[in-house]
Structures are given as structure tokens and as C-alpha cells.
Amino acid sequence: METRTILFILIPLVGAVALDFAFRLYRRRQRFRDLPKPPHSFLWGHLKLMGEIASQYPPNCHPQIYITTIARKYDLKGIWYLDLWPIADPQAVLTEPELMDAVQVTRVYNQHRISDELMQTMIGKNVVATANGPIWKKLHNAMAPALLPSHVRTLTGVMADETMIFRETLRKLSRSGQVFSFEDEIAKLVFDIVGRLIFNFPLYAQTRGSEYHRDLKEIIRLVNQQLSINPLAKLNVTLKKNAVRKRVDASITAKIRERLAALRSENIVPSRKDPLSILDLMLRETVLQDGSGKGANVRELPEDELELLVTNVKGLLVGAMGTTADTLCYAYMLLSKHPEVVQKMREEHDRVFGRDLETTLENVKEHPTKLGELEYTTSVLKEVMRLFPVGFGVKEAPQGATIPYQGREYPIDDGLVIVPCWHTMHYDPRYFPSPSAFRPDRFLLGDGDGDGVPRGWFRAFSRGPRGCLGQDLAVEDMRVILLLTVRDFDFACAGLRPNPEPKAPYMDLDAVFGDIVFQELALEAKPRGGMMMTVKERNTR
């Protein structure tokens, strides 16, 4: 009798759930009926297709690789859609500059909520890159002065000093002849440079080691595992992440309170025109609110403000360390197979900064504006970022929003993840002829066969008010590092396994470098396998 009663209750319940799922499935699939898209299944949407595309590549590739593959395979241009329900939110993919401008420049839509949700699990809520509204404006206004070109130029001495430590590491590796992870070593260098900008004191990742660096690397590793579909990996992240975050948060909190106390005791109000550090700028409003108060009249830093500061210090360290280091990994990888490009860079470095290291260092520190004269070196960096962008930022439009394309209005609202995928555009021959070729000259106006590149076509830093806040710092940083290493060291990739036939329909670089050209999904599109290399010091005397 009890069994019959249970069945009497369960059967209608299961039926109701099944009917609800079928109704939602129908509504979701019908939504894409008349929209441009790759082949679509009523049952699977595009889930099966994505699985088939992913199976062509090594595991855990960044989604931009799959998007570009689909666009090329099915000749999809402009705007098209991916239906990934119920596994993920549906997407509106934009692959032409005018359409990207429509959501990044003409109208500046919010960052999609999924970005902040991902960051919140590991770094914290309201990182400047993913925050919206008044909180983003507050963070942006606080940090921006320290990242303006005029201030970045004052940091070239720090960049040079830290790169000289990196040079010593390269010399030791050259003498030993050992294979090393270029990603690990360059990340320490970038971390030390960015740490000086944030805190105005050294972090020593390259020399005696930094707890900040070790713990944030662990956070990144856990983020990578969290993105896995393996439930055991996700459980492992859950068990470990709280302990790591607690340790990092406590350390950064102590530094923030220590610096705030120093500013107060010395009666210093951080200057927006000549900031000592990003942290000082982020504490500026708190110091201003103190007024003439002393002792008991000075308010405590509210917990919500402290949490926001801690989160964004972590976000800056992790973000800058990852993206800049990633780009440099691919730069040295490509240069290892293009001696003609290396030679042009060396000639430019000699011409602009002098032939010897001592003169070069003096010029970098005393005349930082000369870095702007490294036009070919800058074009090399742009070409690297064109081939290997570090990912894309996703947008969310308000209800009723549409975007015009070829005489028709296309919907981009109702929770759609708007994906401006410049990786796809960067490999589109309409914008970049021979897109798989490493040709820095294409960014030099009127030089050789280069016609220059319109601003909207190169989007490695995104565009508009939500473009990368640290792009000037990143470019200056990378120019200094290249300047102080390329002339004196030769690099070679270790353990390359070129593919006999290219796996991707849009490029053939894996026929030279193997699967390391297919970026992995992490917080960004990162190098695969640590970018293992060897280095030899050149005899330039």
C-alpha cells in the first residue's frame, strides 16, 4: 500500500518535471530558429557540435579556438549564435570590428555576470575587470592615474632593474644548458614589476621567493581545475581554495592596514598626479575622509572597503602576471623560429639605445620616451598578440537590445553572453592577409608590404572605456624586457612535437610548434605545458 502511495505521488511529479523540461527545451531551441548559426540540433542545440570540435584539439583549449574553428568551417561572419543550453548560457558571437564597437565603444554594455561569478569563486567579488556600475567607476578612477603613460614612463627604471635580475637567471640557465619553463621564470619577473607598482616595495619572487607569488600561483592552478568538467577536480578545488584564500587575504590585509597607518601617521594624502603606488591611490579617499581627525577621531577602514581593496590587489597581481607573461611566452616562441625578425629587432635596439648594455640601461632610465621609438619591436608585440590574444571579455545587454548587421536587427538581450571574439577576426584574411604568418611588418604603415592596421582591427586589449586598464604598462614592460634580453640571448623551444598535418582550419603554426600553439583555458588563454625552452648567451663582444 505504501509503495502504491509513493508511486501515486512520484509519477505525477516526475511527469511534471519532464513536461517542464520539454517546454523549456522547446522554447530555448525555437529561439534560434531564424538566427545565423552552425548546424543546430533540436535535442542537443550546439552541445554535440562543440564536443566534436573540441575533440579535434588537445584538452581544455580556450573557447576562442573553438569559435574560430566553427566560424571558418561553416563560413559564419559578423554575428552568429551558439545554443549551449542547459550546460551553459547561449551566446551571440561577434567577429567583425564594427559589431564589436557597437557593444564596446558606441554603447558600453556591462560585463556579463558570468565573469564576476568566475572571479568571485577564487579572487573575490567586484574585481575591476569584471565589476559594473558605481563600483567599477570607483575602482577605475582610483587606479587609472598610476597606469597613465606619463606615470608608466617613470617606472622604466624599476622594469630595467628587475629585468637585470632576470638576465642573471638566463645566464645561469645558459651555462647549465638545462631545459626550463620559460612561463615560470617570466611570470616571476612580471610579478616583481607589477608588485612594485601596486605596493611600492619589492616582492622578491625572482630571488628569495615570494609567498604572494606562490599562493597566487596556487590560486591560478585551482582556478584551472575548477574549470574542469571533472567533479572530483571541482571537489578538490573546493577543499583547498578556502585555505589558500584565507592565507593570501590575511597577508594582503596586513599590508593595506600597515600602509594606511603610515599615510596617517605621516599626514600624507596620496597624489593623483604623482602616485607612489596603486595601493596609495586606492586608499586616497579614506585618507581624505580623515580630514584633520587624529586618534579616536580617525575611522576604521570599513570591512566592505577592505574586502574590495584585498580583492583588487589580488586581481591586479594575478591578471597582470598572467596576461603579460603569456604574451612574452609566445613572443620568444615565435622569435626562436624567426631569426630574420630577431635581427631586425637587434638592429633597432642598437640604433635607438646604443650597442652596449651600460648605455642601454642609462638611456632606459634617463630617457624612457625613447622606448616609443622602438616601432619594429612594438609591431612584433602586436603581431604576437594578434596571433595569441589572451582571451575576450563577455558583455550583457539590457532587455530589448539589438545590433544591426547587413540591414537586419539581431537580438543580443535576454541573458545572451555577447562574445566579441577578436581571435576570429585576427585570423580572418579579410583583415589580415596570410593570417597564420608571423609578419610584424604588417603593423608598420608604409613599410615594405605593410599597410598598417586600422585601430579597430587589432583588439588584443579590447576597446572603449572597458578596455584593458593596464595596456600601457604591459606594452612598456614587454618592450623593456625584449630590449634587455633579445640582443644577448638566443632561445629555443624544447621538446617540440610538430603535427604532421595542421589541426586547425584557420592556421598551420602547429605544423612547426605542435600543440603548444593551442592556448589552454585558465583565467586567460595561457600557454600549454609551461613553454619549455633552452637559452644560450651570445658572445657579443
Coordinates of C-alpha atoms in Angstrom, one line a residue:
M1 CA 0.0 0.0 0.0
E2 CA 2.8 2.4 0.9
T3 CA 4.6 1.6 -2.4
R4 CA 1.5 2.4 -4.4
T5 CA 1.1 5.7 -2.4
I6 CA 4.7 6.7 -3.2
L7 CA 4.3 5.9 -6.8
F8 CA 1.0 7.8 -6.9
I9 CA 2.9 10.9 -5.7
L10 CA 6.1 10.4 -7.7
I11 CA 4.7 9.6 -11.1
P12 CA 2.8 13.0 -11.5
L13 CA 5.9 14.8 -10.0
V14 CA 8.3 13.2 -12.5
G15 CA 5.8 13.8 -15.3
A16 CA 5.6 17.5 -14.3
V17 CA 9.3 17.9 -14.2
A18 CA 9.7 16.2 -17.6
L19 CA 7.0 18.3 -19.1
D20 CA 8.6 21.5 -17.8
F21 CA 12.0 20.4 -19.2
A22 CA 10.4 19.6 -22.6
F23 CA 8.7 23.0 -22.6
R24 CA 11.8 24.9 -21.7
L25 CA 13.8 22.9 -24.3
Y26 CA 11.3 23.8 -27.0
R27 CA 11.4 27.5 -26.1
R28 CA 15.2 27.5 -26.0
R29 CA 15.7 25.8 -29.3
Q30 CA 12.9 27.8 -31.1
R31 CA 14.7 31.0 -30.0
F32 CA 17.5 30.3 -32.5
R33 CA 15.3 29.0 -35.4
D34 CA 15.7 32.0 -37.7
L35 CA 19.1 33.2 -36.5
P36 CA 22.5 32.7 -38.1
K37 CA 24.3 29.7 -36.6
P38 CA 26.2 26.5 -37.3
P39 CA 24.1 23.3 -37.8
H40 CA 21.7 23.1 -34.9
S41 CA 20.1 20.0 -33.3
F42 CA 16.7 20.3 -31.6
L43 CA 17.8 17.9 -28.9
W44 CA 21.4 18.9 -28.4
G45 CA 21.5 22.5 -29.6
H46 CA 25.2 23.1 -30.3
L47 CA 26.5 20.9 -27.4
K48 CA 27.2 18.0 -29.6
L49 CA 28.9 20.2 -32.2
M50 CA 31.1 21.8 -29.6
G51 CA 32.1 18.3 -28.4
E52 CA 33.1 17.3 -31.9
I53 CA 35.1 20.5 -32.4
A54 CA 36.8 20.1 -29.1
S55 CA 37.8 16.5 -29.9
Q56 CA 40.0 17.8 -32.8
Y57 CA 42.3 19.6 -30.3
P58 CA 44.3 18.9 -27.2
P59 CA 42.3 19.0 -23.9
N60 CA 41.0 22.2 -22.3
C61 CA 41.5 24.7 -25.1
H62 CA 40.4 28.2 -24.7
P63 CA 36.9 28.7 -26.3
Q64 CA 38.2 31.3 -28.8
I65 CA 39.9 28.4 -30.6
Y66 CA 36.6 26.5 -30.9
I67 CA 34.7 29.7 -32.0
T68 CA 37.3 30.5 -34.7
T69 CA 37.2 26.9 -35.9
I70 CA 33.4 26.9 -36.2
A71 CA 33.4 30.3 -38.0
R72 CA 35.9 29.1 -40.6
K73 CA 34.3 25.6 -41.0
Y74 CA 30.7 27.0 -41.6
D75 CA 31.7 30.3 -43.2
L76 CA 30.0 32.3 -40.4
K77 CA 30.6 36.1 -40.5
G78 CA 29.5 39.1 -38.5
I79 CA 27.1 37.9 -35.8
W80 CA 26.0 34.3 -35.1
Y81 CA 24.7 32.3 -32.2
L82 CA 25.7 29.3 -30.1
D83 CA 22.9 27.4 -28.2
L84 CA 24.6 25.6 -25.3
W85 CA 21.6 25.2 -23.0
P86 CA 21.4 23.6 -20.5
I87 CA 25.2 23.3 -19.9
A88 CA 26.0 27.0 -20.5
D89 CA 24.3 30.3 -21.3
P90 CA 23.6 30.9 -25.0
Q91 CA 26.0 33.1 -26.9
A92 CA 25.9 35.8 -29.5
V93 CA 29.3 35.8 -31.2
L94 CA 30.6 39.0 -32.9
T95 CA 33.5 38.6 -35.3
E96 CA 33.7 42.0 -37.2
P97 CA 35.1 45.2 -35.8
E98 CA 32.0 47.4 -36.4
L99 CA 29.9 44.9 -34.4
M100 CA 32.4 44.8 -31.6
D101 CA 32.5 48.6 -31.5
A102 CA 28.7 48.6 -31.1
V103 CA 28.9 46.9 -27.7
Q104 CA 32.3 48.2 -26.5
V105 CA 32.5 51.8 -27.9
T106 CA 29.3 53.2 -29.3
R107 CA 27.3 51.6 -26.4
V108 CA 29.3 50.4 -23.4
Y109 CA 27.4 47.4 -22.2
N110 CA 28.1 45.8 -18.8
Q111 CA 30.5 42.9 -18.3
H112 CA 28.4 39.7 -18.2
R113 CA 27.6 38.4 -14.8
I114 CA 29.4 35.1 -15.5
S115 CA 32.7 36.9 -15.5
D116 CA 32.3 38.2 -12.0
E117 CA 30.9 34.8 -10.8
L118 CA 34.0 33.1 -12.0
M119 CA 36.3 35.6 -10.4
Q120 CA 34.3 35.6 -7.2
T121 CA 35.0 31.9 -6.5
M122 CA 38.7 32.4 -6.4
I123 CA 39.7 36.1 -6.2
G124 CA 36.6 37.8 -4.8
K125 CA 33.7 39.9 -5.9
N126 CA 34.0 43.1 -7.9
V127 CA 37.4 42.8 -9.4
V128 CA 37.8 45.9 -11.6
A129 CA 37.9 43.9 -14.8
T130 CA 34.5 42.3 -14.1
A131 CA 32.7 44.9 -11.9
N132 CA 30.0 47.2 -13.2
G133 CA 28.3 50.4 -12.3
P134 CA 29.5 52.7 -9.5
I135 CA 31.9 50.1 -8.0
W136 CA 33.7 49.9 -11.4
K137 CA 33.8 53.7 -11.7
K138 CA 35.2 54.0 -8.2
L139 CA 37.9 51.4 -8.8
H140 CA 38.8 52.7 -12.3
N141 CA 39.1 56.3 -11.1
A142 CA 41.3 55.2 -8.2
M143 CA 43.7 53.1 -10.3
A144 CA 43.8 55.0 -13.6
P145 CA 46.4 57.7 -12.7
A146 CA 49.0 55.1 -11.8
L147 CA 48.5 53.4 -15.2
L148 CA 48.6 56.5 -17.4
P149 CA 51.5 56.6 -20.0
S150 CA 53.1 59.6 -18.2
H151 CA 53.4 57.6 -14.9
V152 CA 54.3 54.3 -16.5
R153 CA 57.3 56.0 -18.0
T154 CA 58.6 56.8 -14.5
L155 CA 58.7 53.1 -13.8
T156 CA 61.1 52.0 -16.6
G157 CA 64.0 52.1 -14.1
V158 CA 62.1 49.5 -11.9
M159 CA 61.4 47.4 -15.0
A160 CA 65.1 47.5 -16.1
D161 CA 66.4 46.7 -12.6
E162 CA 64.1 43.6 -12.3
T163 CA 64.9 42.5 -15.9
M164 CA 68.6 42.6 -15.0
I165 CA 67.9 40.0 -12.3
F166 CA 66.1 38.0 -15.0
R167 CA 69.2 38.3 -17.2
E168 CA 71.3 36.7 -14.4
T169 CA 68.8 33.8 -14.3
L170 CA 69.1 33.4 -18.0
R171 CA 72.9 33.4 -17.8
K172 CA 72.8 30.6 -15.2
L173 CA 70.4 28.6 -17.4
S174 CA 72.7 29.2 -20.4
R175 CA 75.7 27.8 -18.5
S176 CA 73.8 24.8 -17.3
G177 CA 72.1 24.1 -20.6
Q178 CA 69.1 22.8 -18.8
V179 CA 65.5 22.8 -20.1
F180 CA 63.4 25.3 -18.1
S181 CA 59.9 26.6 -18.0
F182 CA 60.0 30.0 -19.6
E183 CA 56.5 30.6 -18.3
D184 CA 57.6 30.1 -14.7
E185 CA 60.6 32.4 -15.0
I186 CA 59.0 35.2 -16.9
A187 CA 56.0 35.2 -14.6
K188 CA 58.3 35.8 -11.6
L189 CA 59.8 38.8 -13.4
V190 CA 56.4 40.3 -14.3
F191 CA 55.1 39.6 -10.8
D192 CA 58.0 41.6 -9.3
I193 CA 57.5 44.5 -11.6
V194 CA 53.7 44.7 -11.0
G195 CA 54.2 44.2 -7.3
R196 CA 56.4 47.3 -7.2
L197 CA 53.7 49.3 -9.0
I198 CA 51.0 48.1 -6.5
F199 CA 52.9 48.2 -3.2
N200 CA 56.0 50.3 -3.9
F201 CA 58.2 47.7 -2.3
P202 CA 59.9 44.6 -3.7
L203 CA 58.3 41.2 -3.6
Y204 CA 61.5 39.2 -4.4
A205 CA 59.8 36.4 -6.5
Q206 CA 62.9 36.1 -8.7
T207 CA 65.4 35.9 -5.8
R208 CA 64.5 34.6 -2.4
G209 CA 60.9 33.7 -3.4
S210 CA 57.6 35.3 -2.6
E211 CA 54.7 33.9 -0.6
Y212 CA 52.4 36.1 -2.6
H213 CA 53.7 34.6 -5.8
R214 CA 53.5 31.0 -4.5
D215 CA 50.0 31.4 -3.2
L216 CA 48.6 33.3 -6.2
K217 CA 50.1 30.6 -8.5
E218 CA 48.2 28.1 -6.4
I219 CA 45.0 30.1 -6.8
I220 CA 45.5 30.1 -10.6
R221 CA 46.1 26.3 -10.5
L222 CA 42.9 25.9 -8.6
V223 CA 41.0 28.1 -11.0
N224 CA 42.2 25.9 -13.8
Q225 CA 41.0 22.8 -12.1
Q226 CA 37.7 24.5 -11.3
L227 CA 37.1 25.0 -15.0
S228 CA 37.3 21.2 -15.5
I229 CA 34.1 19.2 -16.0
N230 CA 35.6 16.5 -13.7
P231 CA 33.5 16.6 -10.5
L232 CA 36.4 15.2 -8.5
A233 CA 38.6 18.1 -9.7
K234 CA 36.0 20.6 -8.6
L235 CA 35.7 19.0 -5.2
N236 CA 39.5 19.2 -4.8
V237 CA 39.3 22.9 -5.6
T238 CA 36.6 23.4 -3.0
L239 CA 38.6 21.7 -0.3
K240 CA 41.8 23.7 -1.0
K241 CA 40.7 27.1 -2.1
N242 CA 39.4 28.5 1.2
A243 CA 42.8 27.8 3.0
V244 CA 44.8 29.5 0.2
R245 CA 42.4 32.5 0.0
K246 CA 42.5 32.9 3.8
R247 CA 46.3 32.9 3.8
V248 CA 46.6 35.4 0.9
D249 CA 43.8 37.7 2.2
A250 CA 45.4 37.9 5.7
S251 CA 48.8 38.8 4.3
I252 CA 47.4 41.5 1.9
T253 CA 45.1 42.9 4.6
A254 CA 48.1 43.4 6.9
K255 CA 49.9 45.3 4.2
I256 CA 46.9 47.5 3.5
R257 CA 46.5 48.4 7.2
E258 CA 50.2 48.9 7.6
R259 CA 50.3 51.4 4.6
L260 CA 47.1 53.2 5.8
A261 CA 48.6 53.7 9.2
A262 CA 51.8 55.0 7.6
L263 CA 49.9 57.5 5.5
R264 CA 48.0 58.7 8.5
S265 CA 51.0 58.9 10.8
E266 CA 53.0 60.9 8.3
N267 CA 49.9 63.0 7.3
I268 CA 50.3 62.1 3.6
V269 CA 47.5 62.4 1.1
P270 CA 48.4 60.4 -2.0
S271 CA 48.8 62.5 -5.1
R272 CA 46.8 61.5 -8.2
K273 CA 49.4 63.3 -10.3
D274 CA 52.4 61.6 -8.9
P275 CA 51.3 58.4 -7.1
L276 CA 53.8 56.2 -5.2
S277 CA 51.6 53.1 -5.8
I278 CA 48.2 51.9 -6.8
L279 CA 47.5 50.9 -3.2
D280 CA 48.1 54.6 -2.2
L281 CA 45.6 55.7 -4.8
M282 CA 43.1 53.2 -3.6
L283 CA 43.5 54.5 0.0
R284 CA 43.3 58.1 -1.0
E285 CA 39.6 58.6 -0.4
T286 CA 39.9 57.0 3.0
V287 CA 42.7 59.4 4.0
L288 CA 40.8 62.4 2.6
Q289 CA 37.8 61.5 4.7
D290 CA 40.0 61.5 7.8
G291 CA 40.3 65.3 7.5
S292 CA 42.1 66.7 10.5
G293 CA 41.0 63.8 12.7
K294 CA 43.5 62.1 14.8
G295 CA 43.5 59.0 17.1
A296 CA 40.0 58.1 18.2
N297 CA 38.5 60.5 15.6
V298 CA 40.0 58.5 12.7
R299 CA 37.6 56.0 11.4
E300 CA 38.4 52.3 10.9
L301 CA 38.5 51.1 7.3
P302 CA 35.1 49.5 6.8
E303 CA 35.1 45.8 6.2
D304 CA 33.4 46.1 2.8
E305 CA 36.0 48.6 1.6
L306 CA 38.8 46.5 3.0
E307 CA 37.4 43.4 1.2
L308 CA 37.2 45.4 -2.1
L309 CA 40.8 46.5 -1.7
V310 CA 42.1 43.0 -1.0
T311 CA 40.2 41.6 -3.9
N312 CA 41.5 44.1 -6.4
V313 CA 45.1 43.8 -5.2
K314 CA 44.9 40.1 -5.9
G315 CA 43.1 40.7 -9.2
L316 CA 45.9 43.1 -10.3
L317 CA 48.7 40.7 -9.4
V318 CA 47.0 37.7 -11.0
G319 CA 45.8 39.4 -14.1
A320 CA 49.0 41.3 -14.9
M321 CA 51.2 38.3 -14.1
G322 CA 49.2 36.0 -16.4
T323 CA 48.4 38.1 -19.4
T324 CA 51.9 39.8 -19.8
A325 CA 53.8 36.6 -19.1
D326 CA 51.6 34.7 -21.6
T327 CA 52.3 37.2 -24.4
L328 CA 56.0 37.1 -23.7
C329 CA 56.0 33.2 -23.8
Y330 CA 54.6 33.3 -27.3
A331 CA 56.8 36.1 -28.3
Y332 CA 60.0 34.2 -27.5
M333 CA 58.5 31.0 -29.0
L334 CA 57.9 32.7 -32.3
L335 CA 61.2 34.5 -32.3
S336 CA 63.0 31.2 -31.8
K337 CA 62.0 30.3 -35.3
H338 CA 62.3 33.7 -37.0
P339 CA 66.0 34.8 -36.9
E340 CA 65.2 37.5 -39.5
V341 CA 62.8 39.2 -37.1
V342 CA 65.3 38.9 -34.2
Q343 CA 68.0 40.5 -36.4
K344 CA 65.7 43.5 -37.2
M345 CA 64.9 43.9 -33.5
R346 CA 68.6 43.9 -32.6
E347 CA 69.4 46.5 -35.2
E348 CA 66.6 48.7 -34.0
H349 CA 67.8 48.3 -30.4
D350 CA 71.4 49.2 -31.3
R351 CA 70.2 52.2 -33.3
V352 CA 67.8 53.7 -30.7
F353 CA 69.6 52.7 -27.4
G354 CA 73.2 52.2 -28.2
R355 CA 75.2 49.0 -28.8
D356 CA 76.3 48.2 -25.2
L357 CA 74.3 47.2 -22.1
E358 CA 75.6 50.1 -20.0
T359 CA 74.5 52.7 -22.5
T360 CA 71.2 51.0 -23.0
L361 CA 70.4 50.9 -19.3
E362 CA 71.3 54.6 -18.9
N363 CA 69.0 55.5 -21.8
V364 CA 66.1 53.4 -20.5
K365 CA 66.3 55.1 -17.1
E366 CA 67.1 58.6 -18.2
H367 CA 65.2 58.8 -21.4
P368 CA 62.2 56.4 -21.2
T369 CA 60.4 58.1 -24.0
K370 CA 62.9 56.5 -26.4
L371 CA 61.0 53.2 -25.9
G372 CA 58.4 54.8 -28.1
E373 CA 60.9 54.8 -30.9
L374 CA 61.1 51.0 -30.9
E375 CA 58.5 50.8 -33.7
Y376 CA 59.5 47.4 -35.0
T377 CA 59.7 45.9 -31.6
T378 CA 56.3 47.2 -30.8
S379 CA 55.0 45.7 -34.1
V380 CA 56.5 42.4 -33.1
L381 CA 54.5 42.5 -29.8
K382 CA 51.3 43.4 -31.7
E383 CA 51.8 40.6 -34.1
V384 CA 52.3 38.2 -31.2
M385 CA 49.1 39.4 -29.5
R386 CA 47.2 39.2 -32.8
L387 CA 48.2 35.5 -33.2
F388 CA 47.8 34.7 -29.5
P389 CA 45.2 37.0 -27.8
V390 CA 44.8 36.3 -24.1
G391 CA 41.0 35.9 -24.4
F392 CA 38.0 38.1 -24.6
G393 CA 35.6 39.9 -22.2
V394 CA 32.0 39.0 -22.4
K395 CA 29.1 41.5 -22.4
E396 CA 25.5 41.6 -21.3
A397 CA 22.9 43.9 -22.9
P398 CA 19.7 45.3 -21.4
Q399 CA 16.3 43.9 -22.4
G400 CA 15.2 44.8 -25.9
A401 CA 18.8 45.5 -27.1
T402 CA 19.6 44.6 -30.8
I403 CA 22.5 45.1 -33.1
P404 CA 22.3 46.0 -36.8
Y405 CA 24.1 43.9 -39.4
Q406 CA 23.5 43.9 -43.1
G407 CA 20.1 45.5 -43.0
R408 CA 18.7 43.4 -40.1
E409 CA 18.4 43.9 -36.4
Y410 CA 19.7 40.9 -34.4
P411 CA 18.8 40.3 -30.7
I412 CA 21.6 40.4 -28.1
D413 CA 19.4 40.7 -24.9
D414 CA 17.6 38.2 -22.6
G415 CA 20.8 37.0 -20.9
L416 CA 22.8 36.2 -24.0
V417 CA 26.5 36.1 -23.5
I418 CA 27.8 38.6 -26.0
V419 CA 31.2 37.4 -27.2
P420 CA 33.4 39.9 -29.1
C421 CA 35.8 37.2 -30.4
W422 CA 38.8 39.1 -31.9
H423 CA 40.7 35.9 -32.2
T424 CA 38.4 35.0 -35.1
M425 CA 38.9 38.5 -36.6
H426 CA 42.6 38.3 -36.2
Y427 CA 42.7 35.1 -38.3
D428 CA 40.3 36.5 -40.9
P429 CA 42.1 37.1 -44.2
R430 CA 39.8 40.0 -45.0
Y431 CA 41.6 41.9 -42.2
F432 CA 44.9 40.2 -42.1
P433 CA 46.2 38.6 -45.3
S434 CA 48.1 35.3 -44.7
P435 CA 46.7 35.4 -41.1
S436 CA 48.7 32.4 -40.0
A437 CA 52.0 34.0 -40.9
F438 CA 54.2 35.8 -38.4
R439 CA 54.6 39.2 -40.1
P440 CA 55.3 42.1 -37.8
D441 CA 55.8 44.4 -40.8
R442 CA 52.0 44.4 -41.3
F443 CA 51.7 46.8 -38.4
L444 CA 54.2 49.3 -39.9
L445 CA 52.5 51.9 -42.0
G446 CA 54.1 52.1 -45.4
D447 CA 57.0 49.8 -44.5
G448 CA 57.7 47.1 -47.1
D449 CA 54.4 45.3 -47.9
G450 CA 52.8 46.6 -44.6
D451 CA 49.9 49.0 -45.0
G452 CA 49.4 49.5 -41.3
V453 CA 46.4 48.1 -39.4
P454 CA 43.3 50.2 -38.6
R455 CA 42.8 50.7 -35.0
G456 CA 39.6 48.7 -34.7
W457 CA 41.1 45.6 -36.3
F458 CA 43.7 44.9 -33.6
R459 CA 41.8 44.4 -30.4
A460 CA 44.2 42.4 -28.1
F461 CA 43.4 44.9 -25.3
S462 CA 39.7 45.3 -26.2
R463 CA 38.4 48.8 -26.8
G464 CA 36.4 51.6 -25.3
P465 CA 36.1 52.6 -21.6
R466 CA 36.3 48.9 -20.5
G467 CA 39.4 48.2 -22.5
C468 CA 42.4 46.9 -20.6
L469 CA 43.3 49.4 -17.9
G470 CA 46.9 48.3 -17.8
Q471 CA 47.7 48.1 -21.5
D472 CA 50.3 50.9 -21.5
L473 CA 52.1 49.3 -18.6
A474 CA 52.0 45.9 -20.3
V475 CA 53.5 47.2 -23.6
E476 CA 56.2 49.3 -21.9
D477 CA 57.0 46.3 -19.6
M478 CA 57.4 44.0 -22.6
R479 CA 59.5 46.5 -24.6
V480 CA 61.9 46.8 -21.8
I481 CA 62.2 43.0 -21.3
L482 CA 62.7 42.4 -25.0
L483 CA 65.3 45.2 -25.2
L484 CA 67.4 43.8 -22.4
T485 CA 67.3 40.2 -23.5
V486 CA 67.0 39.8 -27.2
R487 CA 70.4 41.1 -28.1
D488 CA 72.3 38.9 -25.7
F489 CA 70.4 35.6 -25.6
D490 CA 69.1 33.1 -28.2
F491 CA 66.1 31.0 -27.2
A492 CA 65.0 27.6 -28.5
C493 CA 61.8 25.7 -27.7
A494 CA 62.4 22.3 -26.1
G495 CA 60.6 19.1 -26.9
L496 CA 58.6 20.3 -29.8
R497 CA 56.4 17.8 -31.5
P498 CA 55.1 19.3 -34.8
N499 CA 51.9 17.9 -36.0
P500 CA 52.2 16.2 -39.4
E501 CA 49.1 18.0 -40.6
P502 CA 47.6 21.2 -39.1
K503 CA 44.6 20.5 -36.8
A504 CA 43.0 23.9 -37.2
P505 CA 41.3 25.2 -40.4
Y506 CA 42.5 28.7 -39.7
M507 CA 46.2 28.3 -39.1
D508 CA 49.2 26.0 -39.6
L509 CA 51.5 27.0 -36.7
D510 CA 51.1 23.6 -35.1
A511 CA 53.0 22.1 -38.1
V512 CA 56.0 23.9 -36.7
F513 CA 55.4 24.1 -32.9
G514 CA 52.9 21.3 -32.2
D515 CA 50.0 21.5 -29.8
I516 CA 51.6 24.3 -27.7
V517 CA 50.0 26.8 -30.1
F518 CA 46.6 25.9 -28.8
Q519 CA 46.1 28.0 -25.8
E520 CA 44.7 26.5 -22.6
L521 CA 41.7 27.8 -20.8
A522 CA 42.5 29.4 -17.4
L523 CA 41.7 32.9 -16.2
E524 CA 43.0 33.8 -19.6
A525 CA 44.2 31.9 -22.7
K526 CA 47.5 30.7 -21.4
P527 CA 50.5 28.8 -22.9
R528 CA 50.3 25.0 -22.9
G529 CA 52.8 22.9 -21.0
G530 CA 54.8 25.8 -19.4
M531 CA 56.6 26.8 -22.6
M532 CA 59.7 24.7 -22.1
M533 CA 62.9 26.2 -23.5
T534 CA 66.7 26.4 -23.5
V535 CA 68.7 29.5 -23.7
K536 CA 72.2 30.4 -24.9
E537 CA 74.1 33.6 -24.1
R538 CA 75.6 35.2 -27.2
N539 CA 79.2 36.4 -27.4
T540 CA 78.5 40.0 -28.4
R541 CA 81.9 41.4 -27.5

